[in-house]
Amino acid sequence: MSDRELLEGSEAIARAAVAAGCRFFAGYPMTPFTELLEQMAVWLPKADGVCMNAESELEAVGMAWGAATTGHMAATGSTGQGLSLMQESLSEITNARLPLVVFNMARGQGDYFQATRGGGHGDYRHIVLAPMDVPEAVEATGLAFRLANQWRTPVMVLGDYYLAHTYQAVSVPPIERGAPERPDWALNGSTGGSGAAKIISPLGSGVDGEEGFDLGAHYAACAAHIEAMSAGVEPLVDAGFCDDADLVVAAYGSVGKFVRYACLRLREAGHKVGYVRPITLWPFPSEAVRDAIAGAAKAAVYEQNMGQMLDDVRLAVLGAAPVEFIGGPSWDPAGFGIGPDINVPDISQRILEAMT
Amino acid sequence: MEAVEELQLAPRAITVFGIGCYTAFAHNLDVEVVQALHGRAPSVATGIKRMLPDGFVLTVQGDGDMVNEGLQEMLHAAARGESITCLLLNNGVFGETGGQMTATTALGQRTKTSIEGRDPHQHGHPILLSDLAAALEGAAYVARCAVNNAGNVARTKRCITRAFESQMAGAGFSLVEILTMCPTGWFVDTLEGPGYLKDNLAPVHRIGELKAP
Ligand SMILES: Cc1ncc(C[n+]2csc(CCOP(=O)(O)OP(=O)(O)O)c2C)c(N)n1
Ligand code: SF4
Ligand SMILES: [Mg+2]
C-alpha cells in the first residue's frame, strides 16, 4: 500500500488510538510502555485531546476514569507493576460500566492471568486483544475503542517490548480534529436540578434498566453483562497448517509470531506441525482452538511464562488431546522478556521434541 | 449544596464522592455524581475537568479518604492548580469503619487504634492538611471551617461559596476543610459532639481562611 510509513510500534498505536477517537490519555513512565505515553503527548493535542503525565499509575487510571464519565474516549496503560497498581480502579470501572482502553506493554508474558482473569478484586472480566505485530496492533487499537464503546467496558490491548519498539511499515488511519459525538449516558452536569440527575457509580448507575441502590441486583446485572460479552464478542484467532498436523502449537502475541514462523520453517522441512494463535485472549476463542487441534494427536503451548494460557488451551480441548507445555519464563537478563529465549531455532527444537 | 444552588451551578456541576459515611449522600443529590474509590476523587475530578473545562467539578471526601489514602493525589491536584474544589469533611477518625485513628486525629485523642490516646512517639503527629495545601503555588483558595454551631455553619457556607467562585473565575485549585462531628467514632453522646470538636479538633486544626485570591 502506498500510504504505508515506517513507524515504531508505540507511535503507530498512539496514532491509531487518536484516529479511533481517543481524546484523553494519562500515564506514568515505565519501560516498555513509556514511548506510548510520549507519543500520546505528541499526537493527542493535534486532535484537541488531553494527555496527562500523571503522578502515579493510581492517578493515571483515576484521571482516565473521570474523563470516561464525560463520554470522551479515554485510555491509559502501563507495564506489570503499574498495571498492578491500577487494578483497584480497573475493577471498579468495569462495574461502573465505563468504556476505557488500557494499553498493557508487558515485560514478557508473565501477566497473562492478570490480563485475562480480571486482574483486580471482584467477579469480572474485560476484553483482551493480543496483537502479534505493529500492523495488527493498529487494527486491534481501533477495534479496542469500538468494543469499549459498544460494551461499555474496559478493553485491554496486551503487547510487549517487541510490539512497543519494533519499527514496521504500517498504514495508520488519518487523525481528525474535534471530538466524536458523546453517548447519552455521559455526564456534563446538565441533568443537575432536574430531579433526575445522573450518577455513574461502581455500586450501580442504573444501566440496562437497573434500579436504585441494590448491590445484589447490581452485581447480578454486571455478571449478566460479562456473560453477554463472553457470548457476544467475536473471538479472533489465526491458525495455519492444522488440517493434517500431528502437533498443533498454541502461542499468542509477538511470541506467537515467532512460533508461527518456526512452524512455517518446520513445514518446509517436512514436519507435520500446525499453529493456532488466539488474538482475543478474553473471551478466549475456545471453539476455534478446539477445532484447530481436533485433527492432531497432540497440542503444545509455547509462552514466555510458567504456563498460563496453557490452562485456557486445556479447557478448550477438555481432555480430547494431550496438551504439553513447551514454553518457560524468559531468561532475558534485563527482565524485559526480549533477547535470547525468543529465537526460532530454540522454539523449533522444543516443537520437534514435543512431536516425538 | 445550598451554595451550589445559590450560584446556580446545579446544571453544570459534577460531584465526585470518595468513600466514607458521606458516600450515603451520593445517590440522593440532584446534581450529577461520580462515585470514586476511597482516596481517588481528585484524580477522577481531574479527568472530568480536563474534558469539561467549562464544567464545575467538586469532590466530597473525608479525612481518612483525603489525608490518609489519597493524600498524594490531592496534593498533586492542588500543586497542578487543577480547577476543582475539594471539600474535606474532617472528623478526625475513620467514621464509617467504626472510629479508628486517621492522619488528622489530634494528639491525645482516643480512638480504637489509639486506645490510650494518640501518642506522638507511637502514632506520629497529625497532618494539618489545609496548611499543607495552602503552601502549594497551585492552590488559590484554602479555608478551614467547622459546623459545631450556627455561626460556624454560616461561615462554612460563605467559605464554600468563595471556593466555588474561585473555581468559576479559573483561579486554580480550591479546598474547604470542614471540621465535622462523629460522636459515634469519638465515643461521646451526640449532644457532646460540638463541645468535643471545639476542645479536641479545633485547637489543632485552626479555623480560618488560609489563602484567598
Ligand atoms: C482501599 C480501601 N481501603 C479501605 C476502605 C475501607 N473504608 C471505607 S470507609 C473508610 C473510612 C472513611 O473515613 P473518612 O474518609 O474519614 O470518612 P468518615 O467515615 O469518617 O466520614 C475506610 C477505611 C476502602 N473502602 N477502600
Ligand atoms: S456519627 Fe460518625 S460514624 Fe456515624 S454517620 Fe456520622 S460520621 Fe459516620
Ligand atoms: Mg473521617
Coordinates of C-alpha atoms and ligand atoms in Angstrom, one line a residue:
Chain A
M1 CA 0.0 0.0 0.0
S2 CA 1.3 3.4 -0.9
D3 CA 0.3 5.2 2.3
R4 CA 2.5 3.0 4.5
E5 CA 5.1 4.6 6.8
L6 CA 7.9 3.1 8.7
L7 CA 6.8 3.6 12.3
E8 CA 7.8 2.4 15.8
G9 CA 5.0 0.4 17.4
S10 CA 4.4 3.0 20.1
E11 CA 3.9 5.8 17.6
A12 CA 1.6 3.6 15.4
I13 CA -0.5 2.6 18.3
A14 CA -0.8 6.2 19.6
R15 CA -1.8 7.5 16.2
A16 CA -4.3 4.7 15.7
A17 CA -5.8 5.5 19.1
V18 CA -6.2 9.1 18.3
A19 CA -7.6 8.3 14.9
A20 CA -10.1 5.9 16.6
G21 CA -11.4 8.9 18.6
C22 CA -9.3 8.7 21.8
R23 CA -9.3 12.2 23.4
F24 CA -7.8 11.6 26.8
F25 CA -4.8 9.7 27.9
A26 CA -3.0 9.5 31.2
G27 CA 0.1 7.5 32.1
Y28 CA 3.3 7.2 34.1
P29 CA 6.6 6.3 32.5
M30 CA 7.7 2.7 32.7
T31 CA 9.6 0.6 30.2
P32 CA 8.5 -0.6 27.7
F33 CA 5.3 1.5 27.9
T34 CA 7.0 4.9 28.2
E35 CA 7.2 5.7 24.5
L36 CA 3.4 5.2 24.1
L37 CA 2.9 7.9 26.7
E38 CA 5.3 10.1 24.9
Q39 CA 3.6 9.6 21.6
M40 CA 0.2 10.3 23.1
A41 CA 1.6 13.6 24.3
V42 CA 2.6 14.3 20.7
W43 CA -0.5 13.2 18.9
L44 CA -3.4 13.9 21.2
P45 CA -3.1 17.7 21.1
K46 CA -3.3 17.5 17.3
A47 CA -6.8 16.4 17.8
D48 CA -7.6 18.8 20.7
G49 CA -7.2 15.9 23.1
V50 CA -5.5 15.9 26.5
C51 CA -2.5 13.8 27.6
M52 CA -1.5 13.8 31.3
N53 CA 1.8 12.8 32.8
A54 CA 0.1 11.6 36.0
E55 CA 1.9 11.5 39.3
S56 CA 1.5 7.7 39.5
E57 CA -0.4 4.9 37.9
L58 CA -3.1 5.2 40.6
E59 CA -3.8 8.7 39.5
A60 CA -3.4 7.9 35.8
V61 CA -6.2 5.4 35.9
G62 CA -8.3 7.7 38.1
M63 CA -7.9 10.5 35.6
A64 CA -8.9 8.2 32.7
W65 CA -11.9 7.1 34.8
G66 CA -13.0 10.7 35.2
A67 CA -12.5 11.5 31.6
A68 CA -14.5 8.4 30.6
T69 CA -17.5 9.6 32.6
T70 CA -17.8 12.6 30.3
G71 CA -18.3 10.3 27.3
H72 CA -15.0 11.2 25.7
M73 CA -12.9 8.2 24.7
A74 CA -10.2 7.7 27.3
A75 CA -7.3 5.4 27.6
T76 CA -4.4 4.6 29.9
G77 CA -1.8 2.0 30.2
S78 CA 1.4 0.8 31.8
T79 CA 3.6 -2.3 32.4
G80 CA 3.4 -5.0 35.0
Q81 CA 3.9 -3.1 38.3
G82 CA 2.0 -0.1 37.1
L83 CA -0.9 -2.3 35.9
S84 CA -0.9 -4.0 39.3
L85 CA -1.3 -0.6 40.9
M86 CA -4.2 0.2 38.6
Q87 CA -6.2 -2.9 39.4
E88 CA -8.4 -1.5 42.1
S89 CA -9.8 1.1 39.7
L90 CA -9.9 -1.1 36.7
S91 CA -12.2 -3.5 38.5
E92 CA -14.5 -0.7 39.7
I93 CA -14.5 1.0 36.3
T94 CA -15.8 -2.3 34.9
N95 CA -18.6 -2.3 37.5
A96 CA -19.4 1.3 36.7
R97 CA -19.9 0.2 33.1
L98 CA -17.5 2.7 31.6
P99 CA -15.6 2.3 28.3
L100 CA -11.8 2.6 28.6
V101 CA -8.9 1.3 26.7
V102 CA -5.9 0.0 28.6
F103 CA -2.5 -0.5 26.8
N104 CA -0.5 -3.1 28.6
M105 CA 3.0 -3.2 27.3
A106 CA 4.1 -6.2 29.4
R107 CA 7.6 -7.4 30.2
G108 CA 7.4 -10.9 28.7
Q109 CA 4.2 -12.9 29.1
G110 CA 4.0 -13.4 32.8
D111 CA 0.9 -11.2 33.1
Y112 CA -1.5 -13.3 31.0
F113 CA -3.5 -14.3 34.1
Q114 CA -3.6 -10.7 35.4
A115 CA -4.9 -9.6 32.0
T116 CA -7.5 -12.3 31.3
R117 CA -8.8 -13.0 34.8
G118 CA -9.9 -9.5 35.6
G119 CA -6.7 -8.7 37.5
G120 CA -8.3 -6.9 40.4
H121 CA -10.8 -7.7 43.1
G122 CA -14.3 -8.8 42.3
D123 CA -16.0 -11.1 39.9
Y124 CA -15.3 -9.6 36.5
R125 CA -13.5 -9.9 33.2
H126 CA -12.6 -7.5 30.5
I127 CA -11.9 -7.9 26.8
V128 CA -8.3 -8.5 26.0
L129 CA -6.7 -8.3 22.5
A130 CA -3.2 -9.5 21.9
P131 CA -1.8 -8.4 18.5
M132 CA 1.4 -10.0 17.2
D133 CA 3.0 -7.1 15.4
V134 CA 2.6 -3.4 14.6
P135 CA 0.0 -3.6 11.7
E136 CA -2.1 -6.0 13.8
A137 CA -1.8 -3.6 16.8
V138 CA -3.1 -0.7 14.7
E139 CA -6.2 -2.9 13.8
A140 CA -6.5 -4.0 17.4
T141 CA -6.4 -0.4 18.7
G142 CA -9.3 0.7 16.5
L143 CA -11.2 -2.5 17.5
A144 CA -10.5 -1.9 21.2
F145 CA -12.1 1.6 21.1
R146 CA -15.1 0.2 19.2
L147 CA -15.6 -2.7 21.6
A148 CA -15.1 -0.5 24.7
N149 CA -17.9 1.8 23.5
Q150 CA -20.2 -0.9 22.3
W151 CA -20.0 -2.9 25.5
R152 CA -19.2 0.0 27.9
T153 CA -16.3 -1.9 29.4
P154 CA -12.5 -1.6 29.7
V155 CA -10.7 -3.3 26.8
M156 CA -7.0 -4.2 27.2
V157 CA -4.5 -4.2 24.3
L158 CA -1.8 -6.6 25.5
G159 CA 1.6 -6.1 23.9
D160 CA 5.2 -6.3 25.0
Y161 CA 8.6 -4.8 24.4
Y162 CA 8.7 -6.0 20.8
L163 CA 5.3 -4.5 19.9
A164 CA 6.2 -1.2 21.5
H165 CA 9.6 -0.9 20.0
T166 CA 9.7 -2.7 16.6
Y167 CA 9.7 -0.5 13.5
Q168 CA 7.4 -1.8 10.8
A169 CA 5.9 -0.4 7.6
V170 CA 2.3 0.2 8.5
S171 CA -0.7 2.3 7.4
V172 CA -2.4 4.2 10.1
P173 CA -5.8 5.9 9.7
P174 CA -5.8 9.7 9.5
I175 CA -6.5 11.9 12.6
E176 CA -9.4 14.3 12.6
R177 CA -9.7 17.3 14.9
G178 CA -12.6 17.7 17.3
A179 CA -14.3 15.1 19.5
P180 CA -16.6 12.3 18.3
E181 CA -20.2 12.5 19.4
R182 CA -20.7 11.7 23.1
P183 CA -23.2 9.0 24.2
D184 CA -26.4 9.7 26.1
W185 CA -25.2 8.3 29.4
A186 CA -22.3 10.7 29.6
L187 CA -22.1 13.3 32.3
N188 CA -21.9 17.0 31.5
G189 CA -23.7 18.4 34.6
S190 CA -26.8 19.3 32.7
T191 CA -29.2 16.9 34.5
G192 CA -28.5 18.6 37.8
G193 CA -31.6 20.2 39.3
S194 CA -33.9 18.2 37.0
G195 CA -35.0 15.9 39.8
A196 CA -33.3 13.0 37.9
A197 CA -29.6 13.9 38.0
K198 CA -27.3 11.2 36.5
I199 CA -24.9 9.1 38.6
I200 CA -22.1 6.9 37.5
S201 CA -21.0 4.6 40.2
P202 CA -19.4 1.2 40.5
L203 CA -22.2 0.5 43.0
G204 CA -24.8 0.9 40.4
S205 CA -25.7 3.6 37.9
G206 CA -29.0 2.4 36.5
V207 CA -27.5 0.9 33.4
D208 CA -29.7 -1.6 31.5
G209 CA -32.8 -0.8 33.5
E210 CA -31.2 -1.5 36.8
E211 CA -33.0 0.3 39.6
G212 CA -32.0 2.1 42.8
F213 CA -29.1 1.2 45.2
D214 CA -29.2 -2.5 45.5
L215 CA -25.8 -4.1 45.3
G216 CA -27.1 -7.6 44.9
A217 CA -29.1 -6.6 41.9
H218 CA -26.2 -4.5 40.5
Y219 CA -23.7 -7.4 40.8
A220 CA -26.2 -9.7 39.1
A221 CA -26.5 -7.2 36.3
C222 CA -22.7 -6.9 36.0
A223 CA -22.5 -10.7 35.9
A224 CA -25.1 -10.9 33.1
H225 CA -23.2 -8.3 31.2
I226 CA -20.0 -10.3 31.4
E227 CA -21.8 -13.3 30.2
A228 CA -23.3 -11.4 27.3
M229 CA -19.8 -10.2 26.4
S230 CA -18.4 -13.6 26.7
A231 CA -21.0 -14.8 24.2
G232 CA -21.2 -11.7 22.0
V233 CA -17.6 -10.6 21.4
E234 CA -16.3 -12.2 18.3
P235 CA -13.4 -14.4 19.1
L236 CA -10.4 -13.7 16.9
V237 CA -7.8 -16.3 16.0
D238 CA -5.1 -17.0 13.5
A239 CA -4.4 -20.7 12.6
G240 CA -2.4 -22.5 9.9
F241 CA -1.3 -25.9 8.7
C242 CA -3.7 -27.6 11.2
D243 CA -5.7 -29.9 8.9
D244 CA -3.1 -32.7 8.7
A245 CA -1.0 -31.7 11.6
D246 CA 0.3 -34.3 14.1
L247 CA 1.1 -31.5 16.6
V248 CA -0.6 -28.1 16.9
V249 CA 1.3 -25.4 18.8
A250 CA -0.6 -22.6 20.5
A251 CA 1.0 -19.2 21.2
Y252 CA 0.0 -15.5 21.4
G253 CA 1.3 -12.0 20.9
S254 CA 4.8 -11.3 19.5
V255 CA 5.9 -14.7 20.7
G256 CA 3.1 -16.1 18.6
K257 CA 4.6 -14.6 15.5
F258 CA 7.9 -16.3 16.2
V259 CA 6.1 -19.6 16.8
R260 CA 4.2 -19.1 13.6
Y261 CA 7.4 -18.6 11.7
A262 CA 9.0 -21.7 13.3
C263 CA 6.1 -23.8 12.2
L264 CA 6.3 -22.5 8.7
R265 CA 10.0 -23.5 8.5
L266 CA 9.3 -26.9 10.1
R267 CA 6.6 -27.5 7.5
E268 CA 9.0 -26.6 4.7
A269 CA 11.3 -29.2 6.2
G270 CA 8.5 -31.8 6.1
H271 CA 7.3 -31.8 9.7
K272 CA 3.6 -32.1 10.2
V273 CA 3.1 -29.2 12.6
G274 CA 0.4 -26.6 12.7
Y275 CA -0.2 -23.4 14.9
V276 CA -3.1 -21.6 16.4
R277 CA -2.7 -18.0 17.7
P278 CA -5.6 -16.6 19.8
I279 CA -5.9 -12.8 19.2
T280 CA -8.8 -12.2 21.6
L281 CA -7.4 -13.7 24.9
W282 CA -10.8 -12.9 26.6
P283 CA -13.2 -14.1 25.5
F284 CA -10.8 -17.0 24.7
P285 CA -11.5 -18.4 21.3
S286 CA -12.1 -21.9 22.7
E287 CA -14.1 -23.3 19.8
A288 CA -11.5 -22.2 17.2
V289 CA -8.7 -23.6 19.3
R290 CA -10.5 -26.8 19.8
D291 CA -11.2 -27.1 16.1
A292 CA -7.6 -26.3 15.2
I293 CA -6.4 -29.1 17.5
A294 CA -9.2 -31.5 16.7
G295 CA -7.3 -33.5 14.0
A296 CA -4.0 -33.6 15.8
A297 CA -2.7 -36.3 18.1
K298 CA -1.3 -33.7 20.5
A299 CA -1.1 -30.0 21.2
A300 CA 1.7 -27.9 22.7
V301 CA 1.7 -24.4 24.2
Y302 CA 4.6 -22.1 23.9
E303 CA 4.5 -18.9 26.1
Q304 CA 7.1 -16.9 28.0
N305 CA 5.9 -17.9 31.5
M306 CA 5.3 -21.0 33.6
G307 CA 2.2 -21.9 31.7
Q308 CA -0.8 -19.6 31.9
M309 CA -2.6 -19.6 28.5
L310 CA -1.9 -23.3 28.9
D311 CA -4.9 -23.5 31.2
D312 CA -7.2 -22.0 28.6
V313 CA -6.0 -24.3 25.9
R314 CA -6.5 -27.3 28.1
L315 CA -10.0 -26.1 29.0
A316 CA -10.8 -25.6 25.3
V317 CA -9.6 -29.1 24.4
L318 CA -11.2 -30.6 27.5
G319 CA -9.1 -33.7 27.5
A320 CA -9.6 -34.5 23.8
A321 CA -5.8 -34.3 23.2
P322 CA -2.8 -34.1 25.5
V323 CA -1.5 -30.6 25.8
E324 CA 2.2 -30.2 26.6
F325 CA 3.8 -27.1 27.8
I326 CA 7.0 -26.2 25.9
G327 CA 7.5 -22.6 27.0
G328 CA 9.1 -21.2 30.1
P329 CA 9.9 -18.0 31.9
S330 CA 12.1 -15.6 30.0
W331 CA 15.8 -15.6 30.8
D332 CA 16.4 -12.2 29.4
P333 CA 18.9 -10.7 31.9
A334 CA 17.3 -7.3 31.6
G335 CA 13.9 -8.7 32.6
F336 CA 12.1 -7.2 29.6
G337 CA 11.2 -10.5 28.0
I338 CA 13.3 -10.0 24.9
G339 CA 16.5 -11.4 23.7
P340 CA 17.9 -14.8 23.9
D341 CA 14.9 -17.0 24.6
I342 CA 12.7 -15.8 21.8
N343 CA 14.5 -17.3 18.9
V344 CA 13.4 -19.6 16.1
P345 CA 16.0 -22.4 16.4
D346 CA 15.2 -22.8 20.1
I347 CA 11.5 -22.7 19.6
S348 CA 11.8 -25.2 16.7
Q349 CA 13.8 -27.5 18.8
R350 CA 11.2 -27.6 21.5
I351 CA 8.4 -28.2 19.0
L352 CA 10.3 -31.1 17.5
E353 CA 10.9 -32.6 20.9
A354 CA 7.2 -32.4 21.6
M355 CA 6.5 -34.3 18.4
T356 CA 8.5 -37.3 19.4
Chain B
M1 CA -25.4 22.1 48.2
E2 CA -27.2 25.3 49.1
A3 CA -24.1 27.1 47.8
V4 CA -24.4 25.1 44.5
E5 CA -28.0 26.3 44.1
E6 CA -27.3 29.9 45.0
L7 CA -24.6 30.1 42.5
Q8 CA -26.9 28.4 40.0
L9 CA -24.3 25.7 39.5
A10 CA -26.6 22.7 39.6
P11 CA -26.9 22.4 35.8
R12 CA -23.2 22.3 35.3
A13 CA -21.9 20.6 38.4
I14 CA -20.4 17.2 38.7
T15 CA -19.7 16.0 42.2
V16 CA -17.1 13.2 42.8
F17 CA -17.6 11.3 46.0
G18 CA -14.9 9.4 48.0
I19 CA -15.7 6.6 50.4
G20 CA -16.8 7.3 53.9
C21 CA -20.0 8.0 55.8
Y22 CA -20.8 10.8 53.4
T23 CA -20.9 8.3 50.5
A24 CA -24.5 7.6 51.5
F25 CA -25.4 11.0 50.1
A26 CA -24.1 10.2 46.6
H27 CA -27.4 8.6 45.5
N28 CA -29.6 11.3 47.0
L29 CA -28.4 14.5 45.4
D30 CA -29.9 16.3 42.5
V31 CA -26.5 17.0 40.9
E32 CA -24.6 14.7 38.6
V33 CA -22.4 12.3 40.6
V34 CA -19.4 10.1 40.0
Q35 CA -18.7 7.7 42.8
A36 CA -15.0 7.2 43.0
L37 CA -12.8 4.9 45.2
H38 CA -11.5 5.6 48.7
G39 CA -8.9 8.3 48.2
R40 CA -9.2 8.6 44.5
A41 CA -11.7 11.5 43.9
P42 CA -9.1 14.2 43.0
S43 CA -7.7 12.2 40.0
V44 CA -11.2 11.4 38.8
A45 CA -12.2 15.0 39.2
T46 CA -9.1 16.0 37.2
G47 CA -10.1 13.8 34.3
I48 CA -13.6 15.2 34.3
K49 CA -12.5 18.8 34.5
R50 CA -9.9 18.4 31.8
M51 CA -12.5 17.1 29.4
L52 CA -15.2 19.6 30.5
P53 CA -13.2 22.8 31.1
D54 CA -16.5 24.8 31.4
G55 CA -18.0 22.4 33.9
F56 CA -18.0 22.9 37.7
V57 CA -16.3 20.0 39.5
L58 CA -16.1 19.3 43.2
T59 CA -15.1 16.4 45.4
V60 CA -16.5 15.3 48.8
Q61 CA -14.0 13.3 50.9
G62 CA -13.3 12.5 54.5
D63 CA -10.1 12.8 56.4
G64 CA -9.4 9.1 56.0
D65 CA -10.1 9.4 52.3
M66 CA -8.2 12.6 51.6
V67 CA -5.5 12.8 54.2
N68 CA -4.7 9.1 54.6
E69 CA -5.4 7.0 51.5
G70 CA -5.5 9.8 49.0
L71 CA -3.0 12.4 50.3
Q72 CA -0.7 12.1 47.3
E73 CA -3.3 12.8 44.7
M74 CA -4.9 15.6 46.5
L75 CA -1.6 17.4 46.9
H76 CA -0.7 16.9 43.3
A77 CA -4.1 18.2 42.2
A78 CA -3.5 21.3 44.3
A79 CA 0.0 21.7 43.0
R80 CA -1.2 21.5 39.4
G81 CA -3.7 24.2 40.2
E82 CA -6.4 21.9 38.9
S83 CA -9.5 23.9 38.6
I84 CA -11.6 21.8 41.0
T85 CA -12.9 22.3 44.5
C86 CA -12.3 19.7 47.2
L87 CA -14.4 19.5 50.3
L88 CA -12.8 17.7 53.2
L89 CA -15.1 16.5 55.9
N90 CA -12.6 16.2 58.7
N91 CA -14.0 14.4 61.8
G92 CA -10.6 13.1 62.9
V93 CA -11.5 9.4 62.6
F94 CA -12.5 6.7 60.2
G95 CA -16.1 7.1 61.0
E96 CA -17.5 4.5 58.6
T97 CA -15.3 1.7 59.8
G98 CA -16.0 2.4 63.5
G99 CA -13.7 5.1 64.8
Q100 CA -10.0 4.3 64.2
M101 CA -7.2 6.9 64.1
T102 CA -6.6 8.9 60.9
A103 CA -3.8 11.2 59.9
T104 CA -5.8 14.2 61.3
T105 CA -6.6 12.6 64.8
A106 CA -5.5 15.1 67.5
L107 CA -2.7 14.2 69.9
G108 CA -4.3 12.6 73.0
Q109 CA -7.5 11.7 71.1
R110 CA -8.7 8.2 71.9
T111 CA -9.7 6.0 69.0
K112 CA -10.0 2.3 68.5
T113 CA -6.4 2.2 67.3
S114 CA -5.0 4.7 69.8
I115 CA -6.7 3.4 72.8
E116 CA -4.8 5.4 75.4
G117 CA -4.9 8.5 73.2
R118 CA -2.8 9.5 70.2
D119 CA 0.8 9.4 71.3
P120 CA 3.3 11.3 69.1
H121 CA 6.1 8.8 69.8
Q122 CA 4.0 5.8 68.8
H123 CA 1.4 7.3 66.3
G124 CA 3.1 10.4 65.0
H125 CA 1.7 13.8 64.7
P126 CA -1.5 14.9 62.9
I127 CA -1.3 16.3 59.4
L128 CA -2.7 19.7 59.1
L129 CA -4.0 19.3 55.5
S130 CA -5.2 22.8 54.8
D131 CA -1.9 24.3 55.9
L132 CA 0.0 21.8 53.7
A133 CA -2.2 22.6 50.7
A134 CA -2.1 26.4 51.2
A135 CA 1.7 26.2 50.8
L136 CA 1.3 25.0 47.3
E137 CA 1.5 27.5 44.5
G138 CA -1.4 26.0 42.5
A139 CA -3.8 26.3 45.4
A140 CA -5.9 29.5 45.0
Y141 CA -8.4 29.3 47.9
V142 CA -8.0 27.3 51.1
A143 CA -10.1 27.6 54.2
R144 CA -10.8 25.6 57.3
C145 CA -14.3 25.8 58.8
A146 CA -16.4 23.9 61.3
V147 CA -20.1 23.0 61.8
N148 CA -20.3 22.9 65.6
N149 CA -22.5 25.9 66.0
A150 CA -24.8 28.1 63.9
G151 CA -22.3 30.8 63.4
N152 CA -19.7 28.4 62.1
V153 CA -22.2 26.8 59.8
A154 CA -22.9 30.1 58.2
R155 CA -19.2 30.8 57.9
T156 CA -18.7 27.4 56.3
K157 CA -21.2 28.2 53.7
R158 CA -19.5 31.5 53.0
C159 CA -16.2 29.8 52.5
I160 CA -17.7 27.2 50.2
T161 CA -19.2 29.9 48.2
R162 CA -15.9 31.7 47.9
A163 CA -14.2 28.4 46.9
F164 CA -16.8 27.9 44.2
E165 CA -16.4 31.4 42.9
S166 CA -12.7 31.0 42.7
Q167 CA -13.1 27.8 40.6
M168 CA -15.5 29.7 38.3
A169 CA -13.1 32.5 38.0
G170 CA -10.4 30.0 36.9
A171 CA -8.2 31.0 39.8
G172 CA -6.9 27.4 40.4
F173 CA -7.4 24.7 43.0
S174 CA -9.7 25.3 46.0
L175 CA -10.1 23.4 49.2
V176 CA -12.5 23.9 52.1
E177 CA -11.8 21.7 55.1
I178 CA -14.8 21.4 57.3
L179 CA -14.4 20.1 60.9
T180 CA -17.4 17.8 61.3
M181 CA -18.7 15.7 64.2
C182 CA -18.6 12.0 64.7
P183 CA -20.0 11.2 68.1
T184 CA -20.1 7.5 67.3
G185 CA -16.4 7.5 66.4
W186 CA -15.5 9.8 69.3
F187 CA -17.4 7.6 71.8
V188 CA -19.3 10.6 73.2
D189 CA -23.0 11.4 73.4
T190 CA -24.4 13.2 70.4
L191 CA -25.0 16.3 72.5
E192 CA -21.4 16.4 73.5
G193 CA -20.3 16.5 69.9
P194 CA -20.0 20.3 69.4
G195 CA -18.0 20.6 72.6
Y196 CA -15.7 17.8 71.8
L197 CA -15.0 19.3 68.4
K198 CA -14.2 22.7 70.0
D199 CA -12.0 21.1 72.7
N200 CA -10.2 18.5 70.6
L201 CA -10.1 19.1 66.9
A202 CA -10.3 22.9 66.6
P203 CA -7.2 23.7 68.7
V204 CA -5.1 21.5 66.3
H205 CA -6.8 22.2 63.0
R206 CA -7.3 26.0 63.3
I207 CA -10.3 27.6 61.7
G208 CA -9.9 30.4 59.3
E209 CA -9.2 31.4 55.7
L210 CA -5.7 30.3 54.9
K211 CA -5.4 31.5 51.4
A212 CA -7.7 33.6 49.2
P213 CA -7.2 35.1 45.7
Ligands
LIG1 C1 -8.8 0.9 49.6 C2 -9.8 1.0 50.7 N1 -9.3 0.8 52.0 C3 -10.2 0.8 53.0 C4 -11.5 1.0 52.8 C5 -12.5 0.9 53.9 N2 -13.1 2.2 54.3 C6 -14.3 2.5 53.9 S1 -14.8 4.0 54.6 C7 -13.4 4.1 55.4 C8 -13.1 5.3 56.4 C9 -13.6 6.5 55.8 O1 -13.1 7.5 56.6 P1 -13.3 9.0 56.3 O2 -12.9 9.2 54.9 O3 -12.6 9.8 57.3 O4 -14.8 9.2 56.3 P2 -15.8 9.2 57.6 O5 -16.5 7.9 57.5 O6 -15.0 9.4 58.8 O7 -16.7 10.3 57.3 C10 -12.5 3.1 55.2 C11 -11.2 3.0 55.8 C12 -12.0 1.2 51.4 N3 -13.2 1.4 51.1 N4 -11.1 1.2 50.4
SF4_2 S1 -21.5 9.8 63.6 FE1 -19.6 9.2 62.7 S2 -19.8 7.1 62.1 FE2 -21.9 7.9 62.4 S3 -22.6 8.6 60.4 FE3 -21.6 10.4 61.4 S4 -19.5 10.3 60.7 FE4 -20.4 8.3 60.3
MG3 MG -13.4 10.8 58.9

